[in-house]
Coordinates of C-alpha atoms in Angstrom, one line a residue:
M7 CA 111.3 97.4 90.6
N8 CA 113.7 94.6 91.2
F9 CA 113.4 92.9 94.6
D10 CA 117.1 92.9 95.3
S11 CA 117.7 96.6 94.2
I12 CA 118.7 99.5 96.4
G13 CA 115.5 101.2 95.2
F14 CA 113.3 98.5 96.6
A15 CA 115.2 98.4 99.9
A16 CA 114.9 102.2 100.2
F17 CA 111.1 101.9 99.5
C18 CA 110.8 99.3 102.2
I19 CA 112.6 101.5 104.7
L20 CA 110.3 104.4 103.8
A21 CA 107.2 102.2 104.2
I22 CA 108.4 101.0 107.6
V23 CA 108.9 104.6 108.9
V24 CA 105.6 105.9 107.5
L25 CA 103.5 103.0 108.8
N26 CA 105.1 103.1 112.2
F27 CA 104.3 106.8 112.5
A28 CA 100.7 106.4 111.3
R29 CA 99.0 105.3 114.4
S30 CA 95.2 105.5 113.8
Y31 CA 93.2 103.4 111.4
R32 CA 92.5 106.2 109.0
A33 CA 96.1 107.3 109.0
R34 CA 97.3 103.8 108.3
I35 CA 94.7 103.2 105.5
L36 CA 95.7 106.5 103.8
A37 CA 99.4 105.8 104.3
I38 CA 99.3 102.3 102.9
T39 CA 97.2 103.3 99.9
T40 CA 99.6 106.1 99.1
L41 CA 102.5 103.7 99.3
N42 CA 100.6 101.2 97.1
L43 CA 100.1 103.8 94.4
I44 CA 103.8 104.9 94.5
F45 CA 104.9 101.3 94.3
L46 CA 102.5 100.5 91.5
G47 CA 103.6 103.6 89.6
T48 CA 107.2 102.1 89.2
F49 CA 105.8 99.4 86.8
F50 CA 104.2 101.8 84.3
A51 CA 106.5 103.4 81.7
T52 CA 103.6 105.6 80.4
P53 CA 100.2 106.7 81.7
L54 CA 98.5 105.0 78.8
A55 CA 100.0 101.6 79.9
A56 CA 98.2 102.0 83.2
V57 CA 94.7 102.6 81.8
P58 CA 93.6 98.9 81.3
F59 CA 94.9 98.0 84.7
A60 CA 93.1 101.0 86.3
V61 CA 89.9 100.1 84.6
F62 CA 90.2 96.5 85.8
V63 CA 90.7 97.7 89.4
V64 CA 87.7 100.1 89.2
C65 CA 85.5 97.4 87.7
G66 CA 86.6 95.0 90.4
F67 CA 85.4 97.5 93.0
V68 CA 82.0 97.8 91.3
A69 CA 81.8 94.0 91.3
V70 CA 82.5 93.8 95.0
R71 CA 80.0 96.5 96.0
S72 CA 77.4 94.9 93.7
A73 CA 77.9 91.4 95.1
Y74 CA 76.0 92.4 98.3
C75 CA 72.6 93.0 96.7
V76 CA 72.5 90.4 93.9
S77 CA 71.1 86.9 93.8
G78 CA 73.2 83.7 93.5
R79 CA 72.8 83.9 89.7
G80 CA 73.8 87.5 89.8
L81 CA 76.9 86.7 91.7
A82 CA 77.7 84.0 89.1
G83 CA 77.3 86.6 86.4
I84 CA 79.6 89.0 88.2
L85 CA 82.3 86.3 88.6
A86 CA 82.0 85.2 85.0
L87 CA 82.6 88.7 83.8
T88 CA 85.5 89.1 86.2
V89 CA 87.1 85.9 84.9
L90 CA 86.5 87.0 81.3
A91 CA 88.1 90.4 82.0
F92 CA 91.0 88.7 83.7
A93 CA 91.6 86.3 80.8
W94 CA 91.4 89.2 78.3
M95 CA 93.9 91.3 80.4
K96 CA 96.3 88.3 80.5
Q97 CA 95.7 87.7 76.7
Y98 CA 94.9 83.9 77.1
S99 CA 95.3 82.2 73.8
L100 CA 91.9 80.4 74.3
I101 CA 90.2 83.8 73.8
D102 CA 92.6 85.4 71.3
F103 CA 89.6 85.9 69.0
L104 CA 88.6 88.9 71.1
P105 CA 90.0 92.3 70.0
S106 CA 93.1 93.6 71.8
L107 CA 94.3 97.1 72.4
P108 CA 96.7 98.6 69.9
F109 CA 99.3 99.5 72.6
A110 CA 101.2 97.7 75.3
F111 CA 99.9 97.7 78.9
V112 CA 101.1 96.3 82.2
T113 CA 99.6 93.2 83.8
V114 CA 102.0 92.6 86.7
G115 CA 100.1 91.5 89.8
V116 CA 96.8 91.0 87.9
S117 CA 96.6 87.3 88.8
Y118 CA 96.8 88.0 92.5
L119 CA 94.5 91.0 92.2
F120 CA 92.0 88.7 90.5
F121 CA 92.2 86.4 93.6
R122 CA 91.4 89.2 95.9
I123 CA 88.5 90.6 93.9
V124 CA 86.8 87.1 93.7
H125 CA 87.4 86.6 97.5
L126 CA 85.9 90.0 98.3
A127 CA 82.9 89.5 96.0
V128 CA 82.0 86.0 97.3
D129 CA 82.5 86.9 101.0
V130 CA 80.6 90.2 100.7
H131 CA 77.7 88.3 98.9
Q132 CA 77.7 85.7 101.7
Q133 CA 77.8 88.6 104.3
A134 CA 81.0 87.1 105.8
I135 CA 82.6 90.5 105.6
K136 CA 81.4 94.1 105.2
A137 CA 81.8 95.7 101.8
P138 CA 84.9 97.8 101.9
T139 CA 85.0 101.5 100.9
F140 CA 87.1 102.5 97.9
I141 CA 90.2 103.4 99.9
E142 CA 89.9 100.2 101.9
Y143 CA 89.6 98.3 98.7
L144 CA 92.7 99.9 97.3
S145 CA 94.7 99.4 100.5
Y146 CA 93.9 95.7 100.4
T147 CA 93.9 94.7 96.7
L148 CA 97.0 96.8 95.8
C149 CA 99.0 96.2 99.0
F150 CA 102.6 96.7 98.0
L151 CA 103.8 93.9 100.3
T152 CA 101.7 91.2 98.5
F153 CA 100.8 92.9 95.2
V154 CA 103.3 91.2 92.9
S155 CA 103.3 87.6 94.0
G156 CA 101.2 87.2 97.1
P157 CA 100.7 85.8 99.7
V158 CA 96.9 86.0 99.3
Q159 CA 95.9 87.4 102.7
R160 CA 92.2 87.4 103.8
Y161 CA 90.6 90.8 103.9
G162 CA 89.3 90.3 107.4
D163 CA 92.7 89.6 108.8
F164 CA 94.2 92.6 106.9
E165 CA 91.6 95.0 108.0
Q166 CA 91.7 93.9 111.6
Q167 CA 95.4 94.4 111.8
L168 CA 95.1 98.0 110.5
R169 CA 92.3 98.7 113.1
T170 CA 94.3 97.3 116.0
P171 CA 96.5 99.9 117.6
L172 CA 100.1 99.5 116.6
K173 CA 102.2 98.1 119.5
I174 CA 105.8 98.9 120.0
Q175 CA 107.8 95.9 118.9
T176 CA 110.3 94.3 121.2
P177 CA 114.0 94.3 120.2
I178 CA 113.8 90.5 119.8
V179 CA 110.9 90.7 117.4
L180 CA 112.5 93.5 115.4
H181 CA 115.8 91.6 115.2
H182 CA 114.0 88.5 114.0
A183 CA 112.0 90.4 111.4
L184 CA 115.1 92.2 110.1
S185 CA 117.1 89.0 110.0
R186 CA 114.4 87.4 107.9
V187 CA 114.5 90.3 105.4
I188 CA 118.3 90.0 105.1
W189 CA 118.0 86.2 104.6
G190 CA 115.4 86.9 101.9
F191 CA 117.7 89.3 100.1
F192 CA 120.5 86.8 100.4
L193 CA 118.4 84.0 98.8
V194 CA 117.0 86.3 96.0
G195 CA 120.2 88.2 95.3
V196 CA 122.9 85.6 95.7
V197 CA 121.6 82.0 95.9
S198 CA 119.2 82.4 93.0
H199 CA 122.1 83.6 90.9
I200 CA 123.8 80.3 91.5
T201 CA 120.8 78.2 90.8
M202 CA 119.9 80.1 87.7
W203 CA 123.5 79.9 86.5
A204 CA 123.4 76.1 86.9
F205 CA 120.0 75.9 85.1
S206 CA 121.0 78.2 82.2
R207 CA 124.1 76.0 81.5
I208 CA 121.9 72.8 81.2
E209 CA 118.8 74.2 79.4
P210 CA 120.4 74.7 75.9
V211 CA 121.8 71.1 76.1
V212 CA 118.3 69.8 76.8
Y213 CA 116.9 71.7 73.7
A214 CA 119.7 70.4 71.5
N215 CA 119.1 66.8 72.6
M216 CA 115.3 67.1 72.1
A217 CA 115.8 68.6 68.6
E218 CA 118.0 65.6 67.6
E219 CA 115.6 63.1 69.3
I220 CA 118.5 61.5 71.1
V221 CA 117.4 58.7 73.6
S222 CA 120.0 57.6 76.1
A223 CA 120.6 57.4 79.8
R224 CA 122.9 60.5 79.5
V225 CA 120.2 62.6 77.9
A226 CA 117.7 61.5 80.6
G227 CA 120.2 62.4 83.2
I228 CA 120.7 65.9 81.7
F229 CA 117.0 66.5 81.5
A230 CA 116.6 65.4 85.1
A231 CA 119.3 67.8 86.2
A232 CA 117.6 70.7 84.3
A233 CA 114.2 69.9 85.8
M234 CA 115.6 69.7 89.4
A235 CA 117.8 72.8 88.9
F236 CA 114.8 74.8 87.8
F237 CA 112.7 73.4 90.7
V238 CA 115.3 74.4 93.2
H239 CA 115.8 77.9 91.6
L240 CA 112.0 78.5 91.7
Y241 CA 111.8 77.5 95.4
I242 CA 114.9 79.6 96.3
S243 CA 113.7 82.8 94.6
F244 CA 110.0 82.4 95.6
S245 CA 110.7 81.6 99.2
G246 CA 113.3 84.4 99.4
Y247 CA 110.8 86.9 98.2
M248 CA 108.4 85.7 100.8
H249 CA 111.0 86.2 103.5
I250 CA 111.5 89.8 102.4
V251 CA 107.8 90.8 102.3
I252 CA 106.8 88.9 105.5
G253 CA 109.8 90.4 107.4
T254 CA 109.1 93.8 106.0
G255 CA 105.4 93.5 106.9
K256 CA 106.3 92.6 110.5
L257 CA 108.4 95.8 110.7
C258 CA 105.4 97.7 109.3
G259 CA 103.1 96.2 111.9
I260 CA 101.4 93.9 109.4
N261 CA 101.4 90.1 109.9
I262 CA 101.4 88.4 106.5
P263 CA 100.6 84.7 106.3
E264 CA 103.3 82.2 105.6
N265 CA 103.4 80.8 102.0
F266 CA 105.8 77.9 102.5
S267 CA 106.2 75.2 105.1
R268 CA 109.2 73.0 104.2
P269 CA 107.7 71.6 100.9
Y270 CA 110.7 69.3 100.5
A271 CA 109.5 67.5 103.6
C272 CA 106.1 66.5 102.1
K273 CA 105.1 62.8 102.1
N274 CA 102.8 62.9 99.1
F275 CA 101.5 65.1 96.3
L276 CA 98.4 66.3 98.2
E277 CA 100.6 67.3 101.2
F278 CA 103.0 69.1 98.9
W279 CA 100.3 71.6 98.0
T280 CA 99.6 72.3 101.7
R281 CA 103.3 73.3 102.0
W282 CA 103.9 75.1 98.7
N283 CA 102.3 78.4 97.8
I284 CA 99.9 77.8 100.7
T285 CA 97.7 80.8 100.4
V286 CA 97.0 80.1 96.7
S287 CA 96.3 76.5 97.4
E288 CA 93.8 77.5 100.1
W289 CA 92.2 80.0 97.8
F290 CA 91.5 77.3 95.2
K291 CA 90.2 75.0 98.0
F292 CA 87.7 77.6 99.3
Y293 CA 86.5 79.1 96.1
I294 CA 86.9 76.2 93.6
F295 CA 87.2 72.8 95.2
N296 CA 84.6 73.1 98.0
P297 CA 81.8 74.7 95.9
L298 CA 82.4 72.3 93.1
L299 CA 82.4 69.3 95.4
K300 CA 79.2 70.5 97.0
Q301 CA 77.4 71.0 93.7
L302 CA 78.6 67.6 92.4
S303 CA 77.4 65.9 95.7
I304 CA 74.0 67.5 95.2
R305 CA 73.9 66.3 91.6
W306 CA 75.0 62.7 92.5
P307 CA 74.1 62.1 96.2
K308 CA 74.7 58.3 96.1
K309 CA 77.6 57.2 98.3
N310 CA 79.1 54.9 95.6
K311 CA 79.7 58.1 93.6
A312 CA 81.8 59.8 96.3
A313 CA 85.2 58.7 95.0
L314 CA 84.3 59.7 91.5
I315 CA 83.0 63.1 92.6
G316 CA 86.1 63.7 94.7
S317 CA 88.3 62.8 91.7
I318 CA 86.5 65.2 89.4
A319 CA 86.6 68.0 91.9
F320 CA 90.3 67.5 92.5
F321 CA 91.2 67.3 88.8
V322 CA 89.2 70.4 87.8
T323 CA 90.7 72.4 90.7
F324 CA 94.3 71.5 89.9
M325 CA 93.6 71.9 86.2
L326 CA 92.5 75.4 86.8
M327 CA 95.5 76.1 89.1
G328 CA 97.8 75.0 86.3
I329 CA 96.1 77.1 83.7
W330 CA 96.3 80.1 86.0
H331 CA 100.1 80.0 85.8
G332 CA 100.2 80.9 82.1
T333 CA 98.3 81.8 78.9
T334 CA 99.3 79.2 76.4
W335 CA 98.3 75.5 75.8
V336 CA 101.4 74.4 77.5
Y337 CA 99.9 75.4 80.8
V338 CA 96.8 73.3 80.0
V339 CA 99.3 70.4 79.9
Y340 CA 100.7 71.6 83.2
G341 CA 97.2 71.7 84.8
A342 CA 96.4 68.3 83.5
M343 CA 99.6 66.9 85.0
L344 CA 98.7 68.5 88.4
G345 CA 95.2 67.1 88.2
L346 CA 96.4 63.7 87.2
G347 CA 99.0 63.7 90.0
V348 CA 96.5 64.5 92.7
V349 CA 93.8 62.1 91.4
V350 CA 96.4 59.2 91.2
N351 CA 97.6 60.1 94.7
K352 CA 94.1 60.1 96.2
K353 CA 93.1 56.9 94.4
Y354 CA 96.3 55.1 95.6
Q355 CA 95.6 56.2 99.2
L356 CA 92.1 54.8 99.1
R357 CA 93.1 51.5 97.4
A358 CA 96.1 51.0 99.8
A359 CA 93.9 51.6 102.9
A360 CA 91.3 49.3 101.6
R361 CA 93.8 46.5 100.8
L362 CA 96.0 46.8 103.9
G363 CA 93.4 48.1 106.3
K364 CA 93.7 51.4 108.1
Q365 CA 96.2 50.2 110.7
G366 CA 98.3 48.3 108.0
Y367 CA 98.4 51.4 105.8
K368 CA 99.3 53.6 108.8
D369 CA 102.2 51.2 109.7
L370 CA 103.4 51.3 106.1
C371 CA 103.4 55.1 106.1
S372 CA 105.5 55.2 109.2
R373 CA 108.4 53.2 107.7
P374 CA 111.4 55.4 106.8
W375 CA 112.0 53.8 103.4
Y376 CA 108.4 54.3 102.4
V377 CA 108.3 57.9 103.5
A378 CA 111.5 58.5 101.5
L379 CA 110.1 56.8 98.4
C380 CA 106.8 58.8 98.6
R381 CA 108.7 62.1 99.1
A382 CA 111.1 61.3 96.2
T383 CA 108.2 60.4 93.9
T384 CA 106.3 63.6 94.7
L385 CA 109.2 66.0 94.3
S386 CA 110.4 64.3 91.1
Y387 CA 106.9 64.5 89.6
V388 CA 106.6 68.2 90.5
A389 CA 110.1 68.9 89.0
V390 CA 109.1 67.2 85.7
A391 CA 105.7 68.9 85.6
L392 CA 107.4 72.3 86.1
T393 CA 109.1 71.8 82.7
C394 CA 106.0 73.5 81.3
M395 CA 107.0 76.7 83.1
W396 CA 110.6 76.9 81.7
M397 CA 110.3 75.6 78.2
T398 CA 110.2 78.5 75.7
P399 CA 107.3 78.7 73.2
S400 CA 109.7 78.2 70.3
H401 CA 110.9 74.9 71.8
A402 CA 107.6 73.5 73.2
H403 CA 107.1 71.3 70.1
L404 CA 110.4 69.5 70.8
F405 CA 108.9 68.0 74.0
A406 CA 105.9 66.4 72.2
T407 CA 107.8 63.7 70.2
P408 CA 107.8 60.1 71.3
A409 CA 111.5 60.2 71.9
S410 CA 111.2 63.3 74.2
L411 CA 108.3 61.7 76.2
F412 CA 110.4 58.6 76.7
V413 CA 113.3 60.7 77.9
M414 CA 111.0 62.5 80.4
V415 CA 109.7 59.3 81.8
A416 CA 113.3 58.0 82.1
A417 CA 114.3 61.3 83.8
F418 CA 111.4 60.9 86.2
A419 CA 112.7 57.5 87.2
F420 CA 116.2 58.8 87.5
L421 CA 115.1 61.6 89.8
I422 CA 113.1 59.2 92.0
S423 CA 116.2 57.1 92.6
A424 CA 118.4 60.2 93.3
V425 CA 115.9 62.0 95.5
F426 CA 115.1 58.8 97.4
S427 CA 118.8 58.3 98.2
V428 CA 119.0 61.9 99.5
A429 CA 115.7 61.6 101.5
Y430 CA 116.6 58.2 103.0
F431 CA 120.1 59.4 104.0
G432 CA 118.5 62.6 105.4
Y433 CA 116.2 60.6 107.6
W434 CA 119.1 58.8 109.4
A435 CA 121.2 62.0 109.5
G436 CA 118.3 63.8 111.1
K437 CA 117.8 61.0 113.6
L438 CA 121.5 61.2 114.5
S439 CA 121.4 65.0 114.7
R440 CA 118.5 64.9 117.2
K441 CA 120.6 62.7 119.5
I442 CA 123.5 65.3 119.5
H443 CA 121.3 68.4 119.3
V444 CA 121.3 69.2 123.0
P445 CA 125.1 69.1 123.5
I446 CA 125.6 71.2 120.3
E447 CA 122.9 73.7 121.5
Q448 CA 124.6 74.0 124.9
T449 CA 128.0 74.5 123.2
L450 CA 126.7 77.2 120.9
A451 CA 125.0 79.0 123.7
I452 CA 128.4 80.1 124.9
F453 CA 128.8 82.1 121.7
S454 CA 125.4 83.7 121.8
L455 CA 125.3 87.5 121.5
E456 CA 124.2 89.9 124.2
P457 CA 120.9 91.7 123.3
W458 CA 122.7 95.0 122.8
L459 CA 125.1 93.4 120.2
A460 CA 122.3 91.9 118.1
P461 CA 121.6 95.1 116.1
C462 CA 125.3 95.4 115.3
W463 CA 125.5 91.8 114.1
T464 CA 122.4 92.5 112.0
A465 CA 124.0 95.5 110.4
V466 CA 127.1 93.4 109.6
K467 CA 125.0 90.7 107.9
M468 CA 123.1 93.3 105.9
S469 CA 126.4 94.8 104.6
I470 CA 127.8 91.4 103.7
V471 CA 124.6 90.4 101.8
F472 CA 124.6 93.6 99.7
V473 CA 128.3 93.2 98.9
M474 CA 127.6 89.6 97.8
I475 CA 124.7 90.7 95.7
N476 CA 127.0 93.2 93.9
V477 CA 129.7 90.5 93.5
A478 CA 127.1 88.1 92.1
G479 CA 126.1 90.5 89.4
G480 CA 124.2 93.4 91.0
A481 CA 120.7 92.1 90.1
A482 CA 118.9 88.9 90.7
P483 CA 117.5 86.8 87.8
E484 CA 114.0 87.9 86.8
F485 CA 111.5 86.5 89.3
I486 CA 109.2 84.2 87.4
Y487 CA 106.1 84.8 89.6
K488 CA 106.4 88.5 88.9
A489 CA 104.9 87.8 85.5
F490 CA 101.6 86.8 87.2

């Protein structure tokens, strides 16, 4: 089911109506589980294609229920089997020696389902939450709002919202939620077309230059343009999808956590991951980084090992995050780039603070040119690292030559200078806008709509967006995170 399709919009309307009429906890659990299964069924062409997925779901429930009564080693065994089953389902090349099924099966949403199963198993084992019943398990793990590409909502928050009596939403809240859904459809169905069109025109040129091993400023500029175009496209499509599901969830009476917080405003690589795909970053923090850091600290308790321990924990965490994104060796490279980025970032912060002193480093970090430079370096590095997500398997070898590596480094430097110029100009433009913000706000207040006109304006915006989607091509480019 495409996210900008009439079918998906109709399904969302059906879900909103059903969940607003289901008032009790049992009725809402039953309603959301039924909606989940209907939504899930749209991805399976044949019943046979659903069998491996169904087996994974059932085994996940057994793992969650078993986690309560096992020891720590027992939990480790359960998690290891879950990881192995997930890797086999996704057909990771690292375990391609294992036998595969002789028929095609669907794996959409499996990566986020894996996150939820591990979260439930660990928290049930630690008695942080009560083990869910099977229908509660299905309502949470297969929730149609977050099934395909997140966000990864905590089970406790999800259950509490279903147990809380549904309140009648105010017109302002409803208008805001619906406006957000419309904005999401606009980003996914219109803007992502434009960004994908730009990227698709540059990508073949990059491959051609890499094949001929051409090294020049023009080639570096083309590669930089392709990397940034894909980065922008990924952000537009991903954040647009989040607007749709968060707004729809609000209309259904379910508050879904935010997954983005102006990632382009980050000041360093570490901060970027607190703003981009936030719920996944937090999952890796709670279930990978924190336990690993704790175990390493127990193994090496000396204070002079703290920096090394932190670097290892950061690198392993981000390495696994990169590998989670795909099944081939290219994503190992992506994970290594993420790990290297966060380790260098942390090392630099510690060295700079030691050299300049805490106050000196704080003063440096407050200077506009330095903030712009850090922001430019972070966003440029992320854009280059994301190359691993758009290069096709047949072209991957072209990026491993010395000439190609030189071009990528030059493109990285080119991007830093370009993004720095934009970021530094944006700082002064923002400072100026804050001075004239109040007069502009007072002027625009004259044209504000009366409350009774807001629904009419919302309907007009919705009509305009769907017309623009049809003009743009009728369907958005395939959402890359849907593959997870």
